[in-house]
mmCIF file of C-alpha atoms in Angstrom:
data_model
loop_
_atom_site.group_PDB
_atom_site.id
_atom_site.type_symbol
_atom_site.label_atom_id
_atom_site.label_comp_id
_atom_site.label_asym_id
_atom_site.label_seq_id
_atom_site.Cartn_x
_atom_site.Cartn_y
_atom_site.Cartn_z
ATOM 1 C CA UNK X 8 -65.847 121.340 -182.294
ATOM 2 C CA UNK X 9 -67.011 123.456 -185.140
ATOM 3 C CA UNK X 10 -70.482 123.063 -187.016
ATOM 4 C CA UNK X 11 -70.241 123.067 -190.642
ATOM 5 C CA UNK X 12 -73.954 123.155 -191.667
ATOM 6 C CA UNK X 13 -72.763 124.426 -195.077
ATOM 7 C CA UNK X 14 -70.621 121.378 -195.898
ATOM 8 C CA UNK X 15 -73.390 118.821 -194.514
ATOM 9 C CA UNK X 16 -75.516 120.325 -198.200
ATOM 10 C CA UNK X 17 -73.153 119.602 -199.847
ATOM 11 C CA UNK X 18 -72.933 115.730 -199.363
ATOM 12 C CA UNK X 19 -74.329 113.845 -201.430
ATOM 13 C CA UNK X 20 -76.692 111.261 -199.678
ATOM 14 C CA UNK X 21 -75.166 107.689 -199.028
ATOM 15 C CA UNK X 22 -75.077 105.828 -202.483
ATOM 16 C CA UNK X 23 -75.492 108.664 -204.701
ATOM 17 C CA UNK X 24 -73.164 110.227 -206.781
ATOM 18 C CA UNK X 25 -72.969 113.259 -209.067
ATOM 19 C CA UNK X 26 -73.989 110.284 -212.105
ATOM 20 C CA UNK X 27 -77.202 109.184 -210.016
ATOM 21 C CA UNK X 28 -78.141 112.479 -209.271
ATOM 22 C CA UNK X 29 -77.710 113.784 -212.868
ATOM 23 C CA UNK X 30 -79.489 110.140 -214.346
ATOM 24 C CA UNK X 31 -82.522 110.584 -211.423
ATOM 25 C CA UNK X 32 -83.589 114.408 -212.165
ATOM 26 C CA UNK X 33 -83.244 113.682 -216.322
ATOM 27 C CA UNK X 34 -85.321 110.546 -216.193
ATOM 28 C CA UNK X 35 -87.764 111.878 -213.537
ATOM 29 C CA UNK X 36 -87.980 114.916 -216.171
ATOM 30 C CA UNK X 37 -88.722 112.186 -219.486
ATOM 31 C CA UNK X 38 -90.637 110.052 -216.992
ATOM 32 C CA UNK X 39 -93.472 112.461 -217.461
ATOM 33 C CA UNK X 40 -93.127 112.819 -221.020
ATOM 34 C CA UNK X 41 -93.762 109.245 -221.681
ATOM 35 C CA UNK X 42 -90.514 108.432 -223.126
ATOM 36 C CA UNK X 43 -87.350 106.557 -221.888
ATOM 37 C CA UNK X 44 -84.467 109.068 -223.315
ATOM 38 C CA UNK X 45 -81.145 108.186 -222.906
ATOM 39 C CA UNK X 46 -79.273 111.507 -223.740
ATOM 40 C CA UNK X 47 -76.288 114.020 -222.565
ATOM 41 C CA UNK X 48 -77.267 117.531 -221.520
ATOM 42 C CA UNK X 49 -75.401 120.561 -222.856
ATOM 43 C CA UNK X 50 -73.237 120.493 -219.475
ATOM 44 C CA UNK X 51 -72.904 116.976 -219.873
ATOM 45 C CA UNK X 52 -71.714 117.062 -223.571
ATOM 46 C CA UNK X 53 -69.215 119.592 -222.105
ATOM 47 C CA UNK X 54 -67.384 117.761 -219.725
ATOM 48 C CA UNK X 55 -67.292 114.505 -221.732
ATOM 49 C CA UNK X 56 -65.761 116.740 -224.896
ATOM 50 C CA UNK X 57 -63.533 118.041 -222.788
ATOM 51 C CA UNK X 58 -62.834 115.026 -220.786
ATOM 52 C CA UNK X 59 -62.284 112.637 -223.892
ATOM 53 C CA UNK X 60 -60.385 115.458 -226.041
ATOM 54 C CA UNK X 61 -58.152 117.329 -223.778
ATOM 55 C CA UNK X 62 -57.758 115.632 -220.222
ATOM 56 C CA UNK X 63 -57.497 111.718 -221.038
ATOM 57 C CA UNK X 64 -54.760 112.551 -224.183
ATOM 58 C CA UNK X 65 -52.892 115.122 -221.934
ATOM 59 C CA UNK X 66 -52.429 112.862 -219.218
ATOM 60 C CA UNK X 67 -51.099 110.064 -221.607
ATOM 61 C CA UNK X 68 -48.938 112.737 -222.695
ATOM 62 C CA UNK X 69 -47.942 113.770 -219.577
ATOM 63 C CA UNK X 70 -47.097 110.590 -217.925
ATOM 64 C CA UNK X 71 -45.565 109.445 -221.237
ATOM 65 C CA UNK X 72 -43.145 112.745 -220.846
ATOM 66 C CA UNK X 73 -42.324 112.068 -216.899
ATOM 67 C CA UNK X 74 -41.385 108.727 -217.459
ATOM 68 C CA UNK X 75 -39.278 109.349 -220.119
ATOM 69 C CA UNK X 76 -37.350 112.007 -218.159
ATOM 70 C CA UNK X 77 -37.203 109.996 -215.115
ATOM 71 C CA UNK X 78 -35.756 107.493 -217.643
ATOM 72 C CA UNK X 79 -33.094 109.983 -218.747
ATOM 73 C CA UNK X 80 -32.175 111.178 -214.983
ATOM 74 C CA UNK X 81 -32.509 107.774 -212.941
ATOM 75 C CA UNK X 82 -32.824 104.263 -214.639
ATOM 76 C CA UNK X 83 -35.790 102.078 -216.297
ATOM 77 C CA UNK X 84 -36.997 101.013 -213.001
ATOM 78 C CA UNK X 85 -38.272 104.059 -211.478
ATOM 79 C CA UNK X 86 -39.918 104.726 -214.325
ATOM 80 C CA UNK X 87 -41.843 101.805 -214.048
ATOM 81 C CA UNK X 88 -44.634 102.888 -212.138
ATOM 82 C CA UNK X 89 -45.255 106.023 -214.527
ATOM 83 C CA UNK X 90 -45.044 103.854 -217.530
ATOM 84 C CA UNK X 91 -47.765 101.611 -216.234
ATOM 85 C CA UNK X 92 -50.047 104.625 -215.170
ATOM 86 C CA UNK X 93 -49.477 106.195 -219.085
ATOM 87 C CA UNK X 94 -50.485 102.447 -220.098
ATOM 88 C CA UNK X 95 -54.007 103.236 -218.291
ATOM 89 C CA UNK X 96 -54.046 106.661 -219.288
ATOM 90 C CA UNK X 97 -53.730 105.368 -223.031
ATOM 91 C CA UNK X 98 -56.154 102.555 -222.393
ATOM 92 C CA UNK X 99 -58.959 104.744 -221.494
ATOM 93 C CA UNK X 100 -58.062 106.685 -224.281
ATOM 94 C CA UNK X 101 -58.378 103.845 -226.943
ATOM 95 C CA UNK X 102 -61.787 102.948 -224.694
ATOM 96 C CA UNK X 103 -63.623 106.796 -224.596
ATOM 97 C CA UNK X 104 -62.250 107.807 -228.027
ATOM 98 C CA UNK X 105 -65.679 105.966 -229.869
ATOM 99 C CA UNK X 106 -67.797 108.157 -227.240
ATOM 100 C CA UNK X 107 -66.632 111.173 -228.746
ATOM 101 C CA UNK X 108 -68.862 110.707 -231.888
ATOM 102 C CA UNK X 109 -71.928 109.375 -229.486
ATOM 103 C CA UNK X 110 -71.748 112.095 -227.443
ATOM 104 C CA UNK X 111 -74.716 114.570 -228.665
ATOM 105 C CA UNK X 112 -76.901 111.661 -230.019
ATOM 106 C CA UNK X 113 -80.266 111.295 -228.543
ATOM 107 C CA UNK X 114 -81.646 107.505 -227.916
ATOM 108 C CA UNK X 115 -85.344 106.464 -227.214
ATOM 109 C CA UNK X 116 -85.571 103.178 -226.647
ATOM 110 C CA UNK X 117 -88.344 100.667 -225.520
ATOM 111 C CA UNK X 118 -89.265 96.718 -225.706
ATOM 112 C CA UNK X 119 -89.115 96.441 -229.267
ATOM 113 C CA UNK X 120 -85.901 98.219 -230.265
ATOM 114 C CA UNK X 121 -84.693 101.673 -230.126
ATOM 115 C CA UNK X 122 -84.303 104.803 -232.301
ATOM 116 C CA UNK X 123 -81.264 107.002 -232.352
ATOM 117 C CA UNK X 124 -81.084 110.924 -233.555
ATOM 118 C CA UNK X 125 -77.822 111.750 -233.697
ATOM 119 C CA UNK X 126 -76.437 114.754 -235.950
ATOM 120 C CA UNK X 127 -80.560 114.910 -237.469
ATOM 121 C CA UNK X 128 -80.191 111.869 -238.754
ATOM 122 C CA UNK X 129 -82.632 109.114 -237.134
ATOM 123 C CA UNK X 130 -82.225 105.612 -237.403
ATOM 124 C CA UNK X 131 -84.516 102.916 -236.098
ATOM 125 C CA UNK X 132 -83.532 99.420 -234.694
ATOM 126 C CA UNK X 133 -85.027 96.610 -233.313
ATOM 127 C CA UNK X 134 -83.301 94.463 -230.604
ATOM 128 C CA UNK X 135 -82.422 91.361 -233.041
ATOM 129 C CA UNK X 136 -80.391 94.147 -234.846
ATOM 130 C CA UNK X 137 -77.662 94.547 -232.171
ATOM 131 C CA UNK X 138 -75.714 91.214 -232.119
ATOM 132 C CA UNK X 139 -73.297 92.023 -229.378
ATOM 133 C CA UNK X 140 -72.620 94.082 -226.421
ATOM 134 C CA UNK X 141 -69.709 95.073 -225.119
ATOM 135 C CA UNK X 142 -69.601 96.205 -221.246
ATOM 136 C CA UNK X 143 -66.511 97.709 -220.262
ATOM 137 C CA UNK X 144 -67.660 97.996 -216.362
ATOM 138 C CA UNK X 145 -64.358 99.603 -215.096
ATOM 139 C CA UNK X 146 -64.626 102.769 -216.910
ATOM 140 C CA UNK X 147 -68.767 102.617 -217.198
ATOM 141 C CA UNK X 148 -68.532 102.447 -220.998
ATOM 142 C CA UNK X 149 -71.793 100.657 -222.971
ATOM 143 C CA UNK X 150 -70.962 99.533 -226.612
ATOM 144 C CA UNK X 151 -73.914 98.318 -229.181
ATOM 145 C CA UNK X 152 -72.395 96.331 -231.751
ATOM 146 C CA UNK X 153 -74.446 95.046 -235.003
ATOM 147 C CA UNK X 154 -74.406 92.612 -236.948
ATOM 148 C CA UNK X 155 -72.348 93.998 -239.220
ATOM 149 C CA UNK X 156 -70.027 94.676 -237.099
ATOM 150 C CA UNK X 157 -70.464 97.978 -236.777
ATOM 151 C CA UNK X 158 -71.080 99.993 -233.641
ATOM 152 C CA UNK X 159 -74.286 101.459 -233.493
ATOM 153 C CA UNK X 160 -74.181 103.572 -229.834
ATOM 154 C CA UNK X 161 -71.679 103.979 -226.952
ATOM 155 C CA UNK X 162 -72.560 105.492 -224.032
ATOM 156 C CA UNK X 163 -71.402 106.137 -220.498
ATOM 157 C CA UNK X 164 -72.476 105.352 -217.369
ATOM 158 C CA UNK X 165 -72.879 108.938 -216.528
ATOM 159 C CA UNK X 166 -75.449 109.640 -219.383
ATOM 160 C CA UNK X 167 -78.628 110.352 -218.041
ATOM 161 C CA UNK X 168 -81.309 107.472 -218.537
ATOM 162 C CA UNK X 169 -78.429 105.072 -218.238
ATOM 163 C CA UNK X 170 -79.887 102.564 -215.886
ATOM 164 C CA UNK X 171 -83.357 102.182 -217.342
ATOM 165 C CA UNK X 172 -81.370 101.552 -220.929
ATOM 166 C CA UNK X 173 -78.628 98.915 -219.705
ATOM 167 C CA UNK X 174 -81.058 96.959 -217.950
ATOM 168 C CA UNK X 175 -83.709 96.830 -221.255
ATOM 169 C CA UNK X 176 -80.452 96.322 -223.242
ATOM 170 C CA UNK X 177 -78.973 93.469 -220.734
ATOM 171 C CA UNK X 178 -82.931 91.622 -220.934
ATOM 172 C CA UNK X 179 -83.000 92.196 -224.583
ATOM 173 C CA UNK X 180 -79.845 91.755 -225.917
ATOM 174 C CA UNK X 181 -77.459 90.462 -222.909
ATOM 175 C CA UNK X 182 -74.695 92.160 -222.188
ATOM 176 C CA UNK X 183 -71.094 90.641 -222.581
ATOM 177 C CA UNK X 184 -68.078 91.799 -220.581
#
C-alpha cells in the first residue's frame, strides 16, 4: 500500500470547503479591522466573471446544441435528458446573471443597516429599507430586495463574510425562500 503524504495536504478538513476556507481567512483578516465586510477578492471576482459570463451561457449553449443534434439523428426522446440539463443550465443562468453587476461591490454591514460601495458610489441603508429577501439555497444565491422593488445586493454563498451577513440579514430582515 502506497503513502501519499502529499495528497493527505491537500484535503480539505471534514466540513470545509474551498467557500469556508476562502469566507474564514477574509473575515479572520476584517475581524481585526473592526468591520464585518462582505466582499469578493480579485481571484474571487475572477472566477465568478468568468463563471457567470463564459461557463454557465456556454453550457446552455452546449447542451442546447447536443440535444438538438441528438434530435436530428435519433428521436425527441433521447433528447430528453439533455433538454432538461440545458433547462438547469439556463436556470442558473437567469439566477447568477444579477450577480454579475454585484460582483466587485464592497458591503459593510452591522445592526442598524448596511452600506454598499460599489463602482465608488456608496449608498447607505438601514434594515427597514430592504422589504424582501430572496434565498435561492440550491445555487447559494442571496437577493436584497427594497421596497421599491428594486434589488439592492446579490451575493453568493462563496463571497467571503457570507455567513456573518446572512445570519444579521435572516435576524434583521428574515429571509424568504
Amino acid at each position: 500500500m502506497h503513502d501519499w503524504p502529499q495528497w493527505q495536504q491537500c484535503q480539505f478538513p471534514s466540513g470545509y470547503s474551498l467557500c469556508s476556507i476562502a469566507d474564514e481567512s477574509y473575515s479572520n483578516e476584517l475581524a481585526k479591522e473592526g468591520n464585518i465586510v462582505v466582499y469578493n477578492p480579485y481571484w474571487l471576482q475572477i472566477i465568478f466573471y468568468l463563471l457567470t459570463t463564459v461557463f454557465v451561457p456556454g453550457l446552455t449553449v452546449l447542451l442546447v446544441y447536443c440535444a438538438y443534434r441528438i434530435w436530428l439523428t435519433e428521436n425527441l426522446l433521447n433528447a430528453c435528458p439533455i433538454i432538461f440539463m440545458a433547462g438547469l443550465a439556463g436556470y442558473l443562468c437567469w439566477v447568477l446573471l444579477p450577480v454579475i453587476k454585484y460582483i466587485p461591490a464592497k458591503l459593510e454591514h452591522d445592526d442598524n443597516g448596511f452600506s454598499l460601495q460599489l463602482h465608488n458610489k456608496v449608498s447607505r441603508y438601514s434594515w427597514p429599507d430592504i422589504a424582501k429577501t430572496i434565498n435561492h439555497g440550491v445555487i447559494g444565491v442571496l437577493h436584497l430586495v427594497d421596497k421599491n422593488g428594486q434589488i439592492v445586493f446579490v451575493v453568493h454563498k462563496c463571497t467571503p463574510g457570507y455567513k456573518k451577513f446572512a445570519k444579521t440579514v435572516f435576524r434583521e430582515v428574515g429571509i424568504r425562500s
